Amino acid sequence: PQFRDVDDTLDFLAKKTGLLGSIGGFLGGKAAFTNSMDSLGFEETFSLQEFVVTGTQVRIFKAYPFGWRIFALSDRDDEPAISLGSSGADRPDYNVIAEVLEAN
């Protein structure tokens, strides 16, 4: 399955215009906040995400001012993670990670 970022119900509603968007934002949706941060030029400065790609546990990591770095974890606790490279400023795509894992 394709990895996807999902919002909770309030975030989904807050992205809407009109009454539903206002209610979603009032109740805790983050759309207005993230839009204001984006318009001010703020960027994500730290992110660590973990998911499974074709049976392999993968971590992607971003720390300002560097881009995204990709690591594959071993099934054994005594082995370190293997660096699969980096994707620069753009978050790595699930399908590209799957291709890199298949090639190695």
mmCIF file with all atom_site columns, C-alpha atoms in Angstrom:
data_model
loop_
_atom_site.group_PDB
_atom_site.id
_atom_site.type_symbol
_atom_site.label_atom_id
_atom_site.label_alt_id
_atom_site.label_comp_id
_atom_site.label_asym_id
_atom_site.label_entity_id
_atom_site.label_seq_id
_atom_site.pdbx_PDB_ins_code
_atom_site.Cartn_x
_atom_site.Cartn_y
_atom_site.Cartn_z
_atom_site.occupancy
_atom_site.B_iso_or_equiv
_atom_site.pdbx_formal_charge
_atom_site.auth_seq_id
_atom_site.auth_comp_id
_atom_site.auth_asym_id
_atom_site.auth_atom_id
_atom_site.pdbx_PDB_model_num
ATOM 1   C CA . PRO A 1 1   ? 0.000   0.000  0.000  1.00 0.00 ? 1   PRO A CA 1
ATOM 2   C CA . GLN A 1 2   ? 1.045   3.559  -0.653 1.00 0.00 ? 2   GLN A CA 1
ATOM 3   C CA . PHE A 1 3   ? 2.150   5.522  2.407  1.00 0.00 ? 3   PHE A CA 1
ATOM 4   C CA . ARG A 1 4   ? -0.073  8.512  3.003  1.00 0.00 ? 4   ARG A CA 1
ATOM 5   C CA . ASP A 1 5   ? -0.244  11.449 5.340  1.00 0.00 ? 5   ASP A CA 1
ATOM 6   C CA . VAL A 1 6   ? -3.690  11.743 6.819  1.00 0.00 ? 6   VAL A CA 1
ATOM 7   C CA . ASP A 1 7   ? -5.443  14.425 8.801  1.00 0.00 ? 7   ASP A CA 1
ATOM 8   C CA . ASP A 1 8   ? -7.909  13.826 11.561 1.00 0.00 ? 8   ASP A CA 1
ATOM 9   C CA . THR A 1 9   ? -11.535 14.873 11.086 1.00 0.00 ? 9   THR A CA 1
ATOM 10  C CA . LEU A 1 10  ? -11.066 18.376 12.510 1.00 0.00 ? 10  LEU A CA 1
ATOM 11  C CA . ASP A 1 11  ? -8.080  19.038 10.241 1.00 0.00 ? 11  ASP A CA 1
ATOM 12  C CA . PHE A 1 12  ? -10.093 17.805 7.264  1.00 0.00 ? 12  PHE A CA 1
ATOM 13  C CA . LEU A 1 13  ? -13.007 20.111 8.125  1.00 0.00 ? 13  LEU A CA 1
ATOM 14  C CA . ALA A 1 14  ? -10.732 23.088 8.815  1.00 0.00 ? 14  ALA A CA 1
ATOM 15  C CA . LYS A 1 15  ? -9.465  22.921 5.212  1.00 0.00 ? 15  LYS A CA 1
ATOM 16  C CA . LYS A 1 16  ? -12.991 23.507 3.941  1.00 0.00 ? 16  LYS A CA 1
ATOM 17  C CA . THR A 1 17  ? -14.360 26.947 3.246  1.00 0.00 ? 17  THR A CA 1
ATOM 18  C CA . GLY A 1 18  ? -17.476 28.365 4.846  1.00 0.00 ? 18  GLY A CA 1
ATOM 19  C CA . LEU A 1 19  ? -19.236 27.232 7.991  1.00 0.00 ? 19  LEU A CA 1
ATOM 20  C CA . LEU A 1 20  ? -17.715 23.727 8.151  1.00 0.00 ? 20  LEU A CA 1
ATOM 21  C CA . GLY A 1 21  ? -14.209 25.146 7.835  1.00 0.00 ? 21  GLY A CA 1
ATOM 22  C CA . SER A 1 22  ? -14.881 27.678 10.585 1.00 0.00 ? 22  SER A CA 1
ATOM 23  C CA . ILE A 1 23  ? -16.260 25.000 12.902 1.00 0.00 ? 23  ILE A CA 1
ATOM 24  C CA . GLY A 1 24  ? -13.349 22.659 12.212 1.00 0.00 ? 24  GLY A CA 1
ATOM 25  C CA . GLY A 1 25  ? -10.843 25.459 12.874 1.00 0.00 ? 25  GLY A CA 1
ATOM 26  C CA . PHE A 1 26  ? -12.621 26.558 16.050 1.00 0.00 ? 26  PHE A CA 1
ATOM 27  C CA . LEU A 1 27  ? -12.676 23.004 17.420 1.00 0.00 ? 27  LEU A CA 1
ATOM 28  C CA . GLY A 1 28  ? -8.958  22.465 16.883 1.00 0.00 ? 28  GLY A CA 1
ATOM 29  C CA . GLY A 1 29  ? -8.257  21.930 13.190 1.00 0.00 ? 29  GLY A CA 1
ATOM 30  C CA . LYS A 1 30  ? -4.779  23.081 12.249 1.00 0.00 ? 30  LYS A CA 1
ATOM 31  C CA . ALA A 1 31  ? -5.341  24.246 8.646  1.00 0.00 ? 31  ALA A CA 1
ATOM 32  C CA . ALA A 1 32  ? -5.491  27.981 9.417  1.00 0.00 ? 32  ALA A CA 1
ATOM 33  C CA . PHE A 1 33  ? -2.403  27.737 11.608 1.00 0.00 ? 33  PHE A CA 1
ATOM 34  C CA . THR A 1 34  ? -0.331  25.827 9.041  1.00 0.00 ? 34  THR A CA 1
ATOM 35  C CA . ASN A 1 35  ? -1.446  28.162 6.250  1.00 0.00 ? 35  ASN A CA 1
ATOM 36  C CA . SER A 1 36  ? -0.349  31.203 8.267  1.00 0.00 ? 36  SER A CA 1
ATOM 37  C CA . MET A 1 37  ? 3.018   29.587 9.031  1.00 0.00 ? 37  MET A CA 1
ATOM 38  C CA . ASP A 1 38  ? 3.510   28.746 5.340  1.00 0.00 ? 38  ASP A CA 1
ATOM 39  C CA . SER A 1 39  ? 2.628   32.291 4.269  1.00 0.00 ? 39  SER A CA 1
ATOM 40  C CA . LEU A 1 40  ? 5.196   33.676 6.726  1.00 0.00 ? 40  LEU A CA 1
ATOM 41  C CA . GLY A 1 41  ? 7.906   31.482 5.174  1.00 0.00 ? 41  GLY A CA 1
ATOM 42  C CA . PHE A 1 42  ? 8.317   29.004 8.019  1.00 0.00 ? 42  PHE A CA 1
ATOM 43  C CA . GLU A 1 43  ? 9.681   25.579 7.110  1.00 0.00 ? 43  GLU A CA 1
ATOM 44  C CA . GLU A 1 44  ? 9.599   22.234 8.852  1.00 0.00 ? 44  GLU A CA 1
ATOM 45  C CA . THR A 1 45  ? 12.840  22.123 10.859 1.00 0.00 ? 45  THR A CA 1
ATOM 46  C CA . PHE A 1 46  ? 12.745  18.637 12.364 1.00 0.00 ? 46  PHE A CA 1
ATOM 47  C CA . SER A 1 47  ? 10.846  15.527 11.419 1.00 0.00 ? 47  SER A CA 1
ATOM 48  C CA . LEU A 1 48  ? 11.336  11.834 12.118 1.00 0.00 ? 48  LEU A CA 1
ATOM 49  C CA . GLN A 1 49  ? 8.876   9.477  10.473 1.00 0.00 ? 49  GLN A CA 1
ATOM 50  C CA . GLU A 1 50  ? 8.841   5.694  10.513 1.00 0.00 ? 50  GLU A CA 1
ATOM 51  C CA . PHE A 1 51  ? 6.905   3.284  8.315  1.00 0.00 ? 51  PHE A CA 1
ATOM 52  C CA . VAL A 1 52  ? 7.234   -0.065 6.544  1.00 0.00 ? 52  VAL A CA 1
ATOM 53  C CA . VAL A 1 53  ? 8.135   -0.259 2.856  1.00 0.00 ? 53  VAL A CA 1
ATOM 54  C CA . THR A 1 54  ? 7.818   -3.700 1.229  1.00 0.00 ? 54  THR A CA 1
ATOM 55  C CA . GLY A 1 55  ? 8.427   -5.418 4.560  1.00 0.00 ? 55  GLY A CA 1
ATOM 56  C CA . THR A 1 56  ? 11.388  -3.260 5.616  1.00 0.00 ? 56  THR A CA 1
ATOM 57  C CA . GLN A 1 57  ? 11.162  -0.790 8.462  1.00 0.00 ? 57  GLN A CA 1
ATOM 58  C CA . VAL A 1 58  ? 12.242  2.628  7.140  1.00 0.00 ? 58  VAL A CA 1
ATOM 59  C CA . ARG A 1 59  ? 12.938  5.914  8.905  1.00 0.00 ? 59  ARG A CA 1
ATOM 60  C CA . ILE A 1 60  ? 13.113  9.246  7.163  1.00 0.00 ? 60  ILE A CA 1
ATOM 61  C CA . PHE A 1 61  ? 14.707  12.114 9.010  1.00 0.00 ? 61  PHE A CA 1
ATOM 62  C CA . LYS A 1 62  ? 14.936  15.840 8.382  1.00 0.00 ? 62  LYS A CA 1
ATOM 63  C CA . ALA A 1 63  ? 16.834  18.367 10.486 1.00 0.00 ? 63  ALA A CA 1
ATOM 64  C CA . TYR A 1 64  ? 17.357  21.972 9.432  1.00 0.00 ? 64  TYR A CA 1
ATOM 65  C CA . PRO A 1 65  ? 19.331  23.052 7.402  1.00 0.00 ? 65  PRO A CA 1
ATOM 66  C CA . PHE A 1 66  ? 19.796  19.616 5.835  1.00 0.00 ? 66  PHE A CA 1
ATOM 67  C CA . GLY A 1 67  ? 17.365  17.745 3.612  1.00 0.00 ? 67  GLY A CA 1
ATOM 68  C CA . TRP A 1 68  ? 15.636  14.424 4.133  1.00 0.00 ? 68  TRP A CA 1
ATOM 69  C CA . ARG A 1 69  ? 17.788  11.380 4.923  1.00 0.00 ? 69  ARG A CA 1
ATOM 70  C CA . ILE A 1 70  ? 16.535  7.831  4.504  1.00 0.00 ? 70  ILE A CA 1
ATOM 71  C CA . PHE A 1 71  ? 17.474  4.808  6.642  1.00 0.00 ? 71  PHE A CA 1
ATOM 72  C CA . ALA A 1 72  ? 16.517  1.133  6.514  1.00 0.00 ? 72  ALA A CA 1
ATOM 73  C CA . LEU A 1 73  ? 16.448  -0.673 9.853  1.00 0.00 ? 73  LEU A CA 1
ATOM 74  C CA . SER A 1 74  ? 17.738  -4.179 10.315 1.00 0.00 ? 74  SER A CA 1
ATOM 75  C CA . ASP A 1 75  ? 15.591  -6.976 11.703 1.00 0.00 ? 75  ASP A CA 1
ATOM 76  C CA . ARG A 1 76  ? 18.305  -7.523 14.312 1.00 0.00 ? 76  ARG A CA 1
ATOM 77  C CA . ASP A 1 77  ? 18.703  -5.189 17.265 1.00 0.00 ? 77  ASP A CA 1
ATOM 78  C CA . ASP A 1 78  ? 22.505  -5.465 17.252 1.00 0.00 ? 78  ASP A CA 1
ATOM 79  C CA . GLU A 1 79  ? 22.885  -4.136 13.679 1.00 0.00 ? 79  GLU A CA 1
ATOM 80  C CA . PRO A 1 80  ? 22.854  -0.404 12.884 1.00 0.00 ? 80  PRO A CA 1
ATOM 81  C CA . ALA A 1 81  ? 20.484  1.231  10.440 1.00 0.00 ? 81  ALA A CA 1
ATOM 82  C CA . ILE A 1 82  ? 21.672  1.407  6.831  1.00 0.00 ? 82  ILE A CA 1
ATOM 83  C CA . SER A 1 83  ? 21.688  4.765  5.079  1.00 0.00 ? 83  SER A CA 1
ATOM 84  C CA . LEU A 1 84  ? 19.841  4.673  1.768  1.00 0.00 ? 84  LEU A CA 1
ATOM 85  C CA . GLY A 1 85  ? 20.817  8.247  0.889  1.00 0.00 ? 85  GLY A CA 1
ATOM 86  C CA . SER A 1 86  ? 19.014  11.551 0.877  1.00 0.00 ? 86  SER A CA 1
ATOM 87  C CA . SER A 1 87  ? 16.337  13.259 -1.159 1.00 0.00 ? 87  SER A CA 1
ATOM 88  C CA . GLY A 1 88  ? 17.227  16.903 -0.612 1.00 0.00 ? 88  GLY A CA 1
ATOM 89  C CA . ALA A 1 89  ? 14.501  19.388 0.265  1.00 0.00 ? 89  ALA A CA 1
ATOM 90  C CA . ASP A 1 90  ? 11.603  17.198 -0.934 1.00 0.00 ? 90  ASP A CA 1
ATOM 91  C CA . ARG A 1 91  ? 10.158  14.504 1.304  1.00 0.00 ? 91  ARG A CA 1
ATOM 92  C CA . PRO A 1 92  ? 11.113  11.108 -0.151 1.00 0.00 ? 92  PRO A CA 1
ATOM 93  C CA . ASP A 1 93  ? 8.374   9.302  -2.037 1.00 0.00 ? 93  ASP A CA 1
ATOM 94  C CA . TYR A 1 94  ? 7.308   5.843  -0.868 1.00 0.00 ? 94  TYR A CA 1
ATOM 95  C CA . ASN A 1 95  ? 7.687   4.394  -4.385 1.00 0.00 ? 95  ASN A CA 1
ATOM 96  C CA . VAL A 1 96  ? 11.237  5.715  -4.785 1.00 0.00 ? 96  VAL A CA 1
ATOM 97  C CA . ILE A 1 97  ? 12.228  4.187  -1.437 1.00 0.00 ? 97  ILE A CA 1
ATOM 98  C CA . ALA A 1 98  ? 10.701  0.881  -2.552 1.00 0.00 ? 98  ALA A CA 1
ATOM 99  C CA . GLU A 1 99  ? 12.773  0.983  -5.769 1.00 0.00 ? 99  GLU A CA 1
ATOM 100 C CA . VAL A 1 100 ? 16.000  1.677  -3.822 1.00 0.00 ? 100 VAL A CA 1
ATOM 101 C CA . LEU A 1 101 ? 15.269  -1.185 -1.422 1.00 0.00 ? 101 LEU A CA 1
ATOM 102 C CA . GLU A 1 102 ? 14.581  -3.544 -4.321 1.00 0.00 ? 102 GLU A CA 1
ATOM 103 C CA . ALA A 1 103 ? 17.845  -2.581 -6.028 1.00 0.00 ? 103 ALA A CA 1
ATOM 104 C CA . ASN A 1 104 ? 19.852  -3.326 -2.883 1.00 0.00 ? 104 ASN A CA 1
#
